Amino acid sequence: MSLPDKGRSTEELLAEITRLRRDDLPVRGGKVTAYVYDTGRPEVHEAAARAYFEMLEVNTLDPTAFPSVVEMEKQVVGAVAELLGGGWGIFTSGGTESIMLAVKAARDSGKTAGRPRMAVPVTAHPAFHKAAHYLGVVVDAVPVDPVTFRASPAAVEAAIGEDTVLVVASAPSYPQGVIDPISEIAAIAAARGVPCHVDACVGGWLLPWLREAGANVPPFDLSVPGVTSLSCDLHKFGYSPKGASVVLFADPALRRRAYFASASWPGYTVINATVQSSKSAGPLGGAWATFQALGREGYLELGRTTLAAARTLREGIAKIPGLRVLGDPESALVAFGSDEVDVFVLSDEARKRGWFLQPQLSYAGIPANIHITVTGVTLRGVEAMLEVIAEAAEAARGRGPARLPEGLVELIAELDLDTLDDETFGELAASVGVDLGGSGQPEMAVVNAVLDALPADRREAVLIRFLSVIYS
Ligand SMILES: Cc1ncc(COP(=O)(O)O)c(C=O)c1O
């Protein structure tokens, strides 16, 4: 794009945005089972959008200049703390930022002789690896049980050493939707004098409502002895517009370790509660309004329908020939695998039928599978979803596994990606049927099969190059 010589009308711009979004997945309606969270109640999203817009130009950089930010944030964080065992919180832009702050607080309060380390189950979100990467912390990977996919407390214990500043557990972990044994892990961490972070980015604003609706949810929040911090995303099951999460600390002194202030320059005084400095109060307004528009009753009702949909889905998938649900998830996330059909082909087949089912690569002994996030809107379409999964599974069985060009995986495994130019990378992608400049709904089975065949560090190198090429 080049900057237009003259300004254009709002109508023209909106028409252009509609055109740009032509190939996007739909954000409402329940046919996209990852990335988006739909209540199925347009009036709630409308209230959030209007509040977001109202707060759009308010800058949270200086809370003394915009006291509305402090008042709104205290209300939102207060509601989260009330539901999740108390504590002192910060409103952040998302799960990754909440986790970044929890890791920073732990790093800055730990006293280690060597580099600080943290014990992280292999099913924990990559945000911990990102935080470790940014903050100079070393990750000690903790294996999970191969049947339940829950982190083993004994393995956590074994991973704690002299320099461990944080132990991590998830409620639930994203890949299979299961809750790690939080009480046991937090007790082990406490006995060793190490803080314990519960990643409840998915479950924080979901599990309490599921429990109230009748699900068997073990204790997982700040009321569990030994849990020192917790992340809870509001832009997931809080149903807020994106850019909304809360990180809670059991102790105000630990929260202060997450903050940052600088007086080391001749400009305005910098006090930051988050990684971002200047930022819009729009997401805070959106989260606040979503809470107000749904209320306790609304969230409980969404919890009921979500629980019913998740149960129907799990039972329905178990009846489809060749498919099996992985683990026994207590949450609304469902993963299924297969020894008979290629799940990546199944995902492509579902996409052809208008449904996005998220493929997950194999890792740490866990097979490749398909992930579905069940939300408030899922129940009304759950039978249709099951029909599509069954049809897509049959179609995938008929097509057989994705066929990779001979030698391709070996070639990519040995490529020196640092010296390869973008054009050659694009040609390589084209050879497996991926048009990096293209749009629409690409067939991804071959790409996923190639990635799946590579070790994690090669996958990462290929993905970074992919990102660099699509933004060229
Ligand atoms: C368990 C868990 N933690 C953290 C995150 C990161 O959240 P975000 O994408 O908001 O940064 C996710 C995202 O899916 C998640 O599932």
Tab-separated table of C-alpha atoms and ligand atoms in Angstrom:
chain	number	residue	atom	x	y	z
A	1	MET	CA	0.000	0.000	0.000
A	2	SER	CA	1.117	3.513	-0.550
A	3	LEU	CA	-0.305	6.347	1.504
A	4	PRO	CA	-3.173	7.945	-0.457
A	5	ASP	CA	-2.598	11.510	-1.578
A	6	LYS	CA	-5.924	12.578	-0.179
A	7	GLY	CA	-7.876	11.275	2.764
A	8	ARG	CA	-10.639	8.770	1.976
A	9	SER	CA	-14.164	8.482	3.333
A	10	THR	CA	-15.089	6.184	6.205
A	11	GLU	CA	-17.529	4.276	3.953
A	12	GLU	CA	-14.789	3.574	1.461
A	13	LEU	CA	-12.440	2.366	4.190
A	14	LEU	CA	-15.023	0.091	5.738
A	15	ALA	CA	-15.792	-1.389	2.326
A	16	GLU	CA	-12.115	-2.055	1.880
A	17	ILE	CA	-11.856	-3.741	5.276
A	18	THR	CA	-14.756	-5.988	4.280
A	19	ARG	CA	-12.833	-6.919	1.163
A	20	LEU	CA	-9.622	-7.537	3.113
A	21	ARG	CA	-11.478	-9.817	5.498
A	22	ARG	CA	-13.028	-11.864	2.694
A	23	ASP	CA	-10.859	-14.933	3.352
A	24	ASP	CA	-10.794	-14.621	7.160
A	25	LEU	CA	-12.318	-17.330	9.273
A	26	PRO	CA	-15.647	-16.178	10.754
A	27	VAL	CA	-15.376	-14.901	14.336
A	28	ARG	CA	-18.944	-15.793	15.264
A	29	GLY	CA	-21.183	-18.819	14.847
A	30	GLY	CA	-19.181	-21.688	16.368
A	31	LYS	CA	-17.709	-23.165	13.181
A	32	VAL	CA	-14.220	-22.016	14.133
A	33	THR	CA	-13.132	-24.097	17.099
A	34	ALA	CA	-10.033	-22.143	18.126
A	35	TYR	CA	-8.905	-18.479	18.358
A	36	VAL	CA	-12.384	-17.013	18.885
A	37	TYR	CA	-14.828	-17.181	21.772
A	38	ASP	CA	-18.451	-16.580	20.986
A	39	THR	CA	-21.184	-16.312	23.596
A	40	GLY	CA	-23.848	-16.665	20.927
A	41	ARG	CA	-25.314	-13.433	22.305
A	42	PRO	CA	-24.629	-10.568	19.886
A	43	GLU	CA	-25.881	-7.958	22.388
A	44	VAL	CA	-23.022	-8.821	24.783
A	45	HIS	CA	-20.393	-8.361	22.082
A	46	GLU	CA	-22.104	-5.137	21.046
A	47	ALA	CA	-21.906	-3.752	24.614
A	48	ALA	CA	-18.223	-4.674	24.751
A	49	ALA	CA	-17.506	-3.099	21.373
A	50	ARG	CA	-19.171	0.168	22.364
A	51	ALA	CA	-17.330	0.347	25.687
A	52	TYR	CA	-14.072	-0.519	23.895
A	53	PHE	CA	-14.670	2.313	21.468
A	54	GLU	CA	-15.527	4.693	24.326
A	55	MET	CA	-12.169	3.971	26.026
A	56	LEU	CA	-10.193	3.643	22.787
A	57	GLU	CA	-8.210	6.849	23.012
A	58	VAL	CA	-7.592	6.766	26.748
A	59	ASN	CA	-3.923	5.984	27.424
A	60	THR	CA	-3.275	3.747	30.406
A	61	LEU	CA	0.310	5.063	30.517
A	62	ASP	CA	-0.478	7.570	33.232
A	63	PRO	CA	-3.124	6.507	35.759
A	64	THR	CA	-3.096	9.956	37.352
A	65	ALA	CA	-4.122	11.530	34.057
A	66	PHE	CA	-6.937	9.014	33.441
A	67	PRO	CA	-8.359	7.886	36.799
A	68	SER	CA	-11.109	5.949	34.968
A	69	VAL	CA	-8.441	3.366	34.145
A	70	VAL	CA	-7.619	2.763	37.813
A	71	GLU	CA	-11.262	2.480	38.801
A	72	MET	CA	-12.152	0.130	35.937
A	73	GLU	CA	-9.068	-2.012	36.409
A	74	LYS	CA	-9.739	-2.357	40.140
A	75	GLN	CA	-13.287	-3.491	39.386
A	76	VAL	CA	-12.232	-6.045	36.775
A	77	VAL	CA	-9.250	-7.380	38.739
A	78	GLY	CA	-11.371	-7.397	41.904
A	79	ALA	CA	-14.002	-9.589	40.234
A	80	VAL	CA	-11.322	-12.015	39.057
A	81	ALA	CA	-9.699	-12.143	42.509
A	82	GLU	CA	-13.072	-12.708	44.133
A	83	LEU	CA	-13.707	-15.760	41.955
A	84	LEU	CA	-10.182	-17.158	42.110
A	85	GLY	CA	-9.046	-17.095	45.715
A	86	GLY	CA	-8.080	-13.461	46.261
A	87	GLY	CA	-4.737	-11.802	45.610
A	88	TRP	CA	-3.412	-8.632	44.021
A	89	GLY	CA	-3.660	-8.325	40.259
A	90	ILE	CA	-2.681	-6.559	37.071
A	91	PHE	CA	-4.796	-6.206	33.927
A	92	THR	CA	-2.663	-7.203	30.939
A	93	SER	CA	-3.007	-7.582	27.182
A	94	GLY	CA	-3.242	-11.384	27.170
A	95	GLY	CA	-2.016	-14.678	28.520
A	96	THR	CA	1.494	-14.213	27.229
A	97	GLU	CA	1.902	-10.870	28.970
A	98	SER	CA	0.391	-12.207	32.211
A	99	ILE	CA	2.861	-15.102	32.105
A	100	MET	CA	5.747	-12.783	31.254
A	101	LEU	CA	4.981	-10.719	34.362
A	102	ALA	CA	4.620	-13.789	36.591
A	103	VAL	CA	8.000	-15.078	35.396
A	104	LYS	CA	9.605	-11.658	35.870
A	105	ALA	CA	8.223	-11.384	39.411
A	106	ALA	CA	9.521	-14.871	40.266
A	107	ARG	CA	12.903	-14.201	38.682
A	108	ASP	CA	13.321	-10.921	40.528
A	109	SER	CA	12.384	-12.358	43.901
A	110	GLY	CA	14.477	-15.529	43.578
A	111	LYS	CA	18.052	-15.569	44.844
A	112	THR	CA	20.112	-17.896	42.700
A	113	ALA	CA	23.819	-18.435	42.340
A	114	GLY	CA	23.554	-19.447	38.669
A	115	ARG	CA	21.047	-18.621	35.941
A	116	PRO	CA	17.476	-18.746	37.212
A	117	ARG	CA	15.517	-21.815	36.068
A	118	MET	CA	11.879	-22.860	35.993
A	119	ALA	CA	10.190	-26.264	35.935
A	120	VAL	CA	7.658	-26.316	33.085
A	121	PRO	CA	5.507	-29.291	32.044
A	122	VAL	CA	5.819	-30.134	28.325
A	123	THR	CA	2.105	-29.406	27.896
A	124	ALA	CA	2.414	-25.841	29.273
A	125	HIS	CA	1.882	-23.002	26.822
A	126	PRO	CA	4.910	-21.737	24.835
A	127	ALA	CA	4.418	-18.359	26.554
A	128	PHE	CA	6.655	-19.796	29.306
A	129	HIS	CA	9.392	-20.526	26.764
A	130	LYS	CA	8.947	-17.035	25.379
A	131	ALA	CA	9.171	-15.495	28.866
A	132	ALA	CA	12.239	-17.615	29.573
A	133	HIS	CA	13.786	-16.484	26.292
A	134	TYR	CA	13.096	-12.796	26.939
A	135	LEU	CA	13.988	-12.849	30.635
A	136	GLY	CA	17.097	-15.044	30.616
A	137	VAL	CA	15.533	-17.953	32.498
A	138	VAL	CA	16.298	-21.594	31.666
A	139	VAL	CA	13.366	-24.010	31.171
A	140	ASP	CA	13.550	-27.458	32.745
A	141	ALA	CA	10.970	-29.507	30.860
A	142	VAL	CA	8.773	-31.772	32.985
A	143	PRO	CA	7.239	-34.841	31.318
A	144	VAL	CA	3.530	-35.597	31.579
A	145	ASP	CA	1.757	-38.904	32.068
A	146	PRO	CA	1.329	-40.501	28.603
A	147	VAL	CA	-2.266	-41.549	29.324
A	148	THR	CA	-3.718	-38.682	31.382
A	149	PHE	CA	-1.455	-35.953	29.923
A	150	ARG	CA	-1.165	-34.438	33.435
A	151	ALA	CA	2.200	-33.343	34.803
A	152	SER	CA	3.530	-35.827	37.288
A	153	PRO	CA	4.241	-34.329	40.742
A	154	ALA	CA	7.245	-36.641	41.150
A	155	ALA	CA	8.693	-35.354	37.874
A	156	VAL	CA	8.118	-31.761	39.016
A	157	GLU	CA	9.926	-32.533	42.280
A	158	ALA	CA	12.831	-34.044	40.362
A	159	ALA	CA	13.085	-30.936	38.160
A	160	ILE	CA	13.460	-28.524	41.100
A	161	GLY	CA	17.045	-27.542	41.811
A	162	GLU	CA	19.072	-24.858	43.607
A	163	ASP	CA	18.384	-22.236	40.940
A	164	THR	CA	14.689	-22.927	40.384
A	165	VAL	CA	12.733	-19.696	40.776
A	166	LEU	CA	9.338	-20.931	39.570
A	167	VAL	CA	7.285	-24.086	39.164
A	168	VAL	CA	4.483	-24.068	36.581
A	169	ALA	CA	1.226	-26.020	36.367
A	170	SER	CA	-1.772	-25.542	34.057
A	171	ALA	CA	-5.499	-25.463	34.752
A	172	PRO	CA	-6.071	-26.727	32.156
A	173	SER	CA	-3.214	-27.175	29.694
A	174	TYR	CA	-4.348	-26.206	26.208
A	175	PRO	CA	-3.389	-29.284	24.154
A	176	GLN	CA	-5.655	-31.847	25.897
A	177	GLY	CA	-7.680	-29.639	28.241
A	178	VAL	CA	-6.678	-31.531	31.384
A	179	ILE	CA	-5.864	-29.971	34.757
A	180	ASP	CA	-2.445	-30.709	36.261
A	181	PRO	CA	-2.506	-31.933	39.888
A	182	ILE	CA	-2.292	-28.397	41.254
A	183	SER	CA	-2.527	-29.114	45.006
A	184	GLU	CA	0.262	-31.698	44.895
A	185	ILE	CA	2.537	-29.650	42.675
A	186	ALA	CA	2.001	-26.448	44.714
A	187	ALA	CA	2.706	-28.349	47.958
A	188	ILE	CA	5.970	-29.702	46.539
A	189	ALA	CA	6.992	-26.220	45.382
A	190	ALA	CA	6.138	-24.711	48.776
A	191	ALA	CA	8.101	-27.386	50.627
A	192	ARG	CA	11.134	-26.476	48.498
A	193	GLY	CA	10.540	-22.742	49.013
A	194	VAL	CA	9.806	-22.118	45.319
A	195	PRO	CA	6.876	-20.026	43.982
A	196	CYS	CA	4.237	-21.831	41.905
A	197	HIS	CA	2.366	-20.258	39.004
A	198	VAL	CA	-0.946	-21.720	37.854
A	199	ASP	CA	-1.620	-20.995	34.220
A	200	ALA	CA	-5.388	-20.667	34.260
A	201	CYS	CA	-5.405	-18.537	31.107
A	202	VAL	CA	-8.014	-20.907	29.678
A	203	GLY	CA	-9.601	-22.197	32.876
A	204	GLY	CA	-9.624	-19.211	35.210
A	205	TRP	CA	-12.880	-17.790	33.932
A	206	LEU	CA	-14.281	-21.166	32.853
A	207	LEU	CA	-13.681	-23.820	35.493
A	208	PRO	CA	-15.576	-22.087	38.342
A	209	TRP	CA	-18.706	-21.879	36.158
A	210	LEU	CA	-18.324	-25.476	34.961
A	211	ARG	CA	-17.974	-26.560	38.589
A	212	GLU	CA	-21.111	-24.682	39.519
A	213	ALA	CA	-22.868	-26.309	36.558
A	214	GLY	CA	-21.967	-29.764	37.895
A	215	ALA	CA	-18.497	-30.608	36.558
A	216	ASN	CA	-15.935	-32.251	38.778
A	217	VAL	CA	-13.268	-29.547	39.015
A	218	PRO	CA	-10.465	-29.929	41.565
A	219	PRO	CA	-9.179	-26.860	43.476
A	220	PHE	CA	-6.774	-24.934	41.264
A	221	ASP	CA	-6.730	-21.260	42.262
A	222	LEU	CA	-4.938	-18.972	44.726
A	223	SER	CA	-6.758	-20.581	47.645
A	224	VAL	CA	-4.617	-23.695	47.125
A	225	PRO	CA	-1.665	-23.570	49.568
A	226	GLY	CA	1.579	-22.943	47.715
A	227	VAL	CA	0.070	-21.257	44.635
A	228	THR	CA	1.746	-17.850	44.455
A	229	SER	CA	0.455	-16.490	41.148
A	230	LEU	CA	-2.182	-17.259	38.532
A	231	SER	CA	-3.015	-16.054	35.031
A	232	CYS	CA	-6.615	-15.814	33.804
A	233	ASP	CA	-7.470	-14.598	30.303
A	234	LEU	CA	-10.632	-12.606	29.901
A	235	HIS	CA	-10.372	-12.659	26.116
A	236	LYS	CA	-10.892	-16.417	26.238
A	237	PHE	CA	-13.746	-17.691	28.417
A	238	GLY	CA	-14.392	-14.210	29.820
A	239	TYR	CA	-15.665	-13.555	26.248
A	240	SER	CA	-14.068	-10.089	26.225
A	241	PRO	CA	-12.630	-8.572	23.064
A	242	LYS	CA	-8.964	-9.441	22.545
A	243	GLY	CA	-6.334	-7.761	24.681
A	244	ALA	CA	-7.659	-8.778	28.106
A	245	SER	CA	-6.105	-10.928	30.811
A	246	VAL	CA	-5.400	-10.703	34.542
A	247	VAL	CA	-2.400	-11.950	36.470
A	248	LEU	CA	-2.959	-12.384	40.208
A	249	PHE	CA	-0.293	-12.567	42.898
A	250	ALA	CA	-0.854	-14.056	46.342
A	251	ASP	CA	1.352	-11.403	47.876
A	252	PRO	CA	1.518	-7.670	47.072
A	253	ALA	CA	5.316	-7.770	47.394
A	254	LEU	CA	5.416	-10.313	44.543
A	255	ARG	CA	3.173	-8.078	42.426
A	256	ARG	CA	5.606	-5.204	42.958
A	257	ARG	CA	8.315	-7.412	41.409
A	258	ALA	CA	6.248	-7.471	38.233
A	259	TYR	CA	6.088	-3.664	38.036
A	260	PHE	CA	8.684	-1.465	36.391
A	261	ALA	CA	9.582	2.159	37.050
A	262	SER	CA	12.279	4.274	35.522
A	263	ALA	CA	13.503	7.693	36.452
A	264	SER	CA	16.713	7.261	34.438
A	265	TRP	CA	16.080	9.844	31.781
A	266	PRO	CA	15.099	13.498	31.636
A	267	GLY	CA	11.548	12.883	30.358
A	268	TYR	CA	8.223	12.031	31.996
A	269	THR	CA	8.198	9.595	34.904
A	270	VAL	CA	7.732	6.038	33.719
A	271	ILE	CA	5.684	3.663	35.871
A	272	ASN	CA	4.523	0.511	34.137
A	273	ALA	CA	2.472	-2.330	35.531
A	274	THR	CA	2.813	-4.233	32.256
A	275	VAL	CA	5.279	-4.913	29.445
A	276	GLN	CA	3.539	-2.367	27.253
A	277	SER	CA	3.871	1.275	28.178
A	278	SER	CA	1.498	3.512	26.203
A	279	LYS	CA	-1.599	1.494	25.455
A	280	SER	CA	-5.253	1.906	24.754
A	281	ALA	CA	-7.761	1.424	27.581
A	282	GLY	CA	-10.122	-0.049	24.956
A	283	PRO	CA	-9.539	-3.699	25.962
A	284	LEU	CA	-10.080	-2.797	29.622
A	285	GLY	CA	-13.354	-1.078	28.742
A	286	GLY	CA	-14.360	-4.100	26.648
A	287	ALA	CA	-13.626	-6.539	29.485
A	288	TRP	CA	-15.402	-4.380	32.043
A	289	ALA	CA	-18.498	-4.109	29.842
A	290	THR	CA	-18.542	-7.845	29.083
A	291	PHE	CA	-18.529	-8.596	32.821
A	292	GLN	CA	-21.354	-6.130	33.362
A	293	ALA	CA	-23.390	-7.315	30.370
A	294	LEU	CA	-23.240	-11.007	31.314
A	295	GLY	CA	-23.117	-10.909	35.106
A	296	ARG	CA	-22.958	-14.042	37.264
A	297	GLU	CA	-26.131	-15.410	35.760
A	298	GLY	CA	-24.876	-15.025	32.204
A	299	TYR	CA	-21.551	-16.743	32.892
A	300	LEU	CA	-23.233	-19.574	34.758
A	301	GLU	CA	-25.630	-20.140	31.877
A	302	LEU	CA	-22.715	-20.151	29.432
A	303	GLY	CA	-20.966	-22.625	31.750
A	304	ARG	CA	-24.005	-24.915	31.605
A	305	THR	CA	-24.272	-24.905	27.823
A	306	THR	CA	-20.496	-25.255	27.430
A	307	LEU	CA	-20.436	-28.263	29.749
A	308	ALA	CA	-23.338	-29.918	27.928
A	309	ALA	CA	-21.695	-29.310	24.547
A	310	ALA	CA	-18.305	-30.612	25.706
A	311	ARG	CA	-19.876	-33.805	27.064
A	312	THR	CA	-21.915	-34.371	23.896
A	313	LEU	CA	-18.848	-33.791	21.776
A	314	ARG	CA	-16.620	-36.149	23.765
A	315	GLU	CA	-19.227	-38.914	23.705
A	316	GLY	CA	-19.980	-38.348	20.030
A	317	ILE	CA	-16.321	-38.432	18.968
A	318	ALA	CA	-15.738	-41.648	20.911
A	319	LYS	CA	-18.452	-43.274	18.755
A	320	ILE	CA	-16.908	-42.254	15.426
A	321	PRO	CA	-14.994	-45.227	13.983
A	322	GLY	CA	-11.239	-44.789	14.254
A	323	LEU	CA	-11.263	-41.684	16.486
A	324	ARG	CA	-10.445	-41.432	20.174
A	325	VAL	CA	-10.556	-38.574	22.668
A	326	LEU	CA	-7.191	-37.954	24.304
A	327	GLY	CA	-7.233	-38.057	28.104
A	328	ASP	CA	-10.227	-37.243	30.260
A	329	PRO	CA	-10.518	-33.458	30.100
A	330	GLU	CA	-12.372	-31.677	32.915
A	331	SER	CA	-12.554	-28.487	30.884
A	332	ALA	CA	-14.216	-27.478	27.626
A	333	LEU	CA	-11.229	-28.318	25.455
A	334	VAL	CA	-11.349	-31.590	23.568
A	335	ALA	CA	-8.517	-33.236	21.632
A	336	PHE	CA	-8.902	-36.348	19.539
A	337	GLY	CA	-6.436	-38.535	17.690
A	338	SER	CA	-6.549	-41.557	15.447
A	339	ASP	CA	-4.432	-44.569	14.547
A	340	GLU	CA	-6.457	-45.095	11.387
A	341	VAL	CA	-6.892	-41.750	9.651
A	342	ASP	CA	-4.506	-38.867	9.090
A	343	VAL	CA	-5.821	-36.125	11.380
A	344	PHE	CA	-4.222	-33.415	9.234
A	345	VAL	CA	-6.200	-34.636	6.217
A	346	LEU	CA	-9.298	-34.810	8.422
A	347	SER	CA	-8.759	-31.159	9.372
A	348	ASP	CA	-8.514	-30.144	5.688
A	349	GLU	CA	-11.653	-32.111	4.892
A	350	ALA	CA	-13.545	-30.348	7.702
A	351	ARG	CA	-12.332	-27.006	6.390
A	352	LYS	CA	-13.697	-27.781	2.943
A	353	ARG	CA	-17.045	-28.278	4.677
A	354	GLY	CA	-16.829	-24.847	6.353
A	355	TRP	CA	-15.482	-25.864	9.774
A	356	PHE	CA	-12.077	-25.018	11.226
A	357	LEU	CA	-10.746	-27.796	13.482
A	358	GLN	CA	-7.277	-27.004	14.823
A	359	PRO	CA	-4.478	-29.486	14.035
A	360	GLN	CA	-1.849	-30.094	16.745
A	361	LEU	CA	1.549	-31.596	15.942
A	362	SER	CA	2.962	-34.565	17.807
A	363	TYR	CA	5.337	-33.675	20.632
A	364	ALA	CA	7.047	-35.340	23.561
A	365	GLY	CA	5.439	-38.698	22.806
A	366	ILE	CA	1.939	-37.198	22.400
A	367	PRO	CA	0.513	-38.068	18.961
A	368	ALA	CA	-0.700	-35.553	16.397
A	369	ASN	CA	-4.345	-34.681	17.039
A	370	ILE	CA	-7.184	-32.259	16.504
A	371	HIS	CA	-8.118	-29.657	19.092
A	372	ILE	CA	-11.564	-28.211	19.646
A	373	THR	CA	-12.335	-25.379	22.041
A	374	VAL	CA	-15.988	-25.652	23.040
A	375	THR	CA	-17.571	-22.282	23.836
A	376	GLY	CA	-20.947	-20.878	24.783
A	377	VAL	CA	-22.166	-21.053	21.192
A	378	THR	CA	-21.095	-24.653	20.489
A	379	LEU	CA	-24.133	-26.458	21.900
A	380	ARG	CA	-26.548	-25.247	19.256
A	381	GLY	CA	-24.315	-26.645	16.493
A	382	VAL	CA	-22.753	-29.630	18.231
A	383	GLU	CA	-24.663	-32.287	16.283
A	384	ALA	CA	-23.701	-30.628	13.008
A	385	MET	CA	-20.081	-30.499	14.215
A	386	LEU	CA	-20.135	-34.216	14.994
A	387	GLU	CA	-21.575	-34.986	11.563
A	388	VAL	CA	-18.808	-33.012	9.904
A	389	ILE	CA	-16.130	-34.740	11.997
A	390	ALA	CA	-17.558	-38.147	11.034
A	391	GLU	CA	-17.756	-37.207	7.340
A	392	ALA	CA	-14.274	-35.672	7.371
A	393	ALA	CA	-12.891	-38.802	9.067
A	394	GLU	CA	-14.413	-41.016	6.380
A	395	ALA	CA	-13.109	-38.771	3.624
A	396	ALA	CA	-9.646	-38.804	5.230
A	397	ARG	CA	-9.769	-42.587	5.434
A	398	GLY	CA	-10.594	-42.689	1.720
A	399	ARG	CA	-7.782	-40.300	0.791
A	400	GLY	CA	-5.145	-41.972	2.965
A	401	PRO	CA	-2.316	-40.143	4.692
A	402	ALA	CA	-0.787	-36.970	3.242
A	403	ARG	CA	1.915	-37.962	0.766
A	404	LEU	CA	5.215	-36.146	1.074
A	405	PRO	CA	7.529	-35.699	-1.879
A	406	GLU	CA	10.403	-38.161	-1.514
A	407	GLY	CA	13.366	-36.758	0.420
A	408	LEU	CA	11.598	-33.500	1.328
A	409	VAL	CA	11.774	-33.902	5.088
A	410	GLU	CA	15.458	-34.845	4.943
A	411	LEU	CA	16.105	-31.874	2.675
A	412	ILE	CA	14.408	-29.438	5.057
A	413	ALA	CA	16.048	-31.004	8.079
A	414	GLU	CA	19.440	-30.257	6.590
A	415	LEU	CA	18.756	-26.883	4.981
A	416	ASP	CA	20.790	-23.944	6.163
A	417	LEU	CA	17.858	-21.575	6.613
A	418	ASP	CA	20.141	-18.667	7.493
A	419	THR	CA	21.696	-18.606	4.034
A	420	LEU	CA	18.562	-19.575	2.076
A	421	ASP	CA	16.917	-16.603	0.372
A	422	ASP	CA	13.196	-15.951	0.607
A	423	GLU	CA	12.628	-16.761	-3.064
A	424	THR	CA	14.103	-20.253	-2.702
A	425	PHE	CA	12.075	-20.794	0.455
A	426	GLY	CA	8.965	-19.760	-1.490
A	427	GLU	CA	9.843	-22.288	-4.242
A	428	LEU	CA	10.291	-24.986	-1.650
A	429	ALA	CA	6.897	-24.180	-0.158
A	430	ALA	CA	5.357	-24.241	-3.648
A	431	SER	CA	6.795	-27.726	-4.151
A	432	VAL	CA	4.538	-28.960	-1.346
A	433	GLY	CA	1.576	-27.042	-2.693
A	434	VAL	CA	1.770	-23.929	-0.515
A	435	ASP	CA	1.458	-20.599	-2.249
A	436	LEU	CA	2.960	-18.187	0.284
A	437	GLY	CA	1.564	-15.185	-1.533
A	438	GLY	CA	-1.853	-16.762	-1.909
A	439	SER	CA	-5.055	-16.324	0.011
A	440	GLY	CA	-8.136	-18.403	0.579
A	441	GLN	CA	-8.254	-21.631	2.485
A	442	PRO	CA	-5.067	-23.582	1.883
A	443	GLU	CA	-4.749	-27.358	2.137
A	444	MET	CA	-2.452	-27.778	5.098
A	445	ALA	CA	-2.080	-31.550	5.488
A	446	VAL	CA	1.237	-31.787	3.655
A	447	VAL	CA	2.677	-28.792	5.498
A	448	ASN	CA	1.579	-30.213	8.828
A	449	ALA	CA	2.979	-33.620	7.912
A	450	VAL	CA	6.341	-32.058	7.033
A	451	LEU	CA	6.439	-30.054	10.267
A	452	ASP	CA	5.348	-33.100	12.220
A	453	ALA	CA	8.261	-35.084	10.853
A	454	LEU	CA	10.819	-32.481	11.967
A	455	PRO	CA	12.264	-32.049	15.459
A	456	ALA	CA	10.961	-29.027	17.408
A	457	ASP	CA	13.972	-26.788	16.800
A	458	ARG	CA	13.724	-27.309	13.012
A	459	ARG	CA	9.980	-26.668	13.118
A	460	GLU	CA	10.714	-23.378	14.872
A	461	ALA	CA	13.339	-22.345	12.309
A	462	VAL	CA	10.961	-23.133	9.415
A	463	LEU	CA	8.070	-21.284	11.071
A	464	ILE	CA	10.171	-18.179	11.668
A	465	ARG	CA	11.234	-18.172	8.042
A	466	PHE	CA	7.614	-18.645	6.966
A	467	LEU	CA	6.594	-15.589	9.021
A	468	SER	CA	9.400	-13.534	7.583
A	469	VAL	CA	8.406	-14.487	4.020
A	470	ILE	CA	4.685	-13.783	4.387
A	471	TYR	CA	5.458	-10.334	5.784
A	472	SER	CA	7.931	-9.500	3.021
B	1	LIG	C1	-3.080	-22.353	28.645
B	1	LIG	C2	-2.700	-21.101	27.901
B	1	LIG	N1	-1.840	-20.244	28.456
B	1	LIG	C3	-1.452	-19.121	27.828
B	1	LIG	C4	-1.928	-18.800	26.575
B	1	LIG	C5	-1.432	-17.565	25.866
B	1	LIG	O1	-2.458	-16.644	25.726
B	1	LIG	P1	-2.418	-15.424	24.696
B	1	LIG	O2	-2.565	-15.998	23.334
B	1	LIG	O3	-3.569	-14.609	25.144
B	1	LIG	O4	-1.123	-14.711	24.881
B	1	LIG	C6	-2.834	-19.673	25.962
B	1	LIG	C7	-3.368	-19.377	24.621
B	1	LIG	O5	-4.048	-20.175	24.022
B	1	LIG	C8	-3.226	-20.857	26.635
B	1	LIG	O6	-4.069	-21.730	26.067
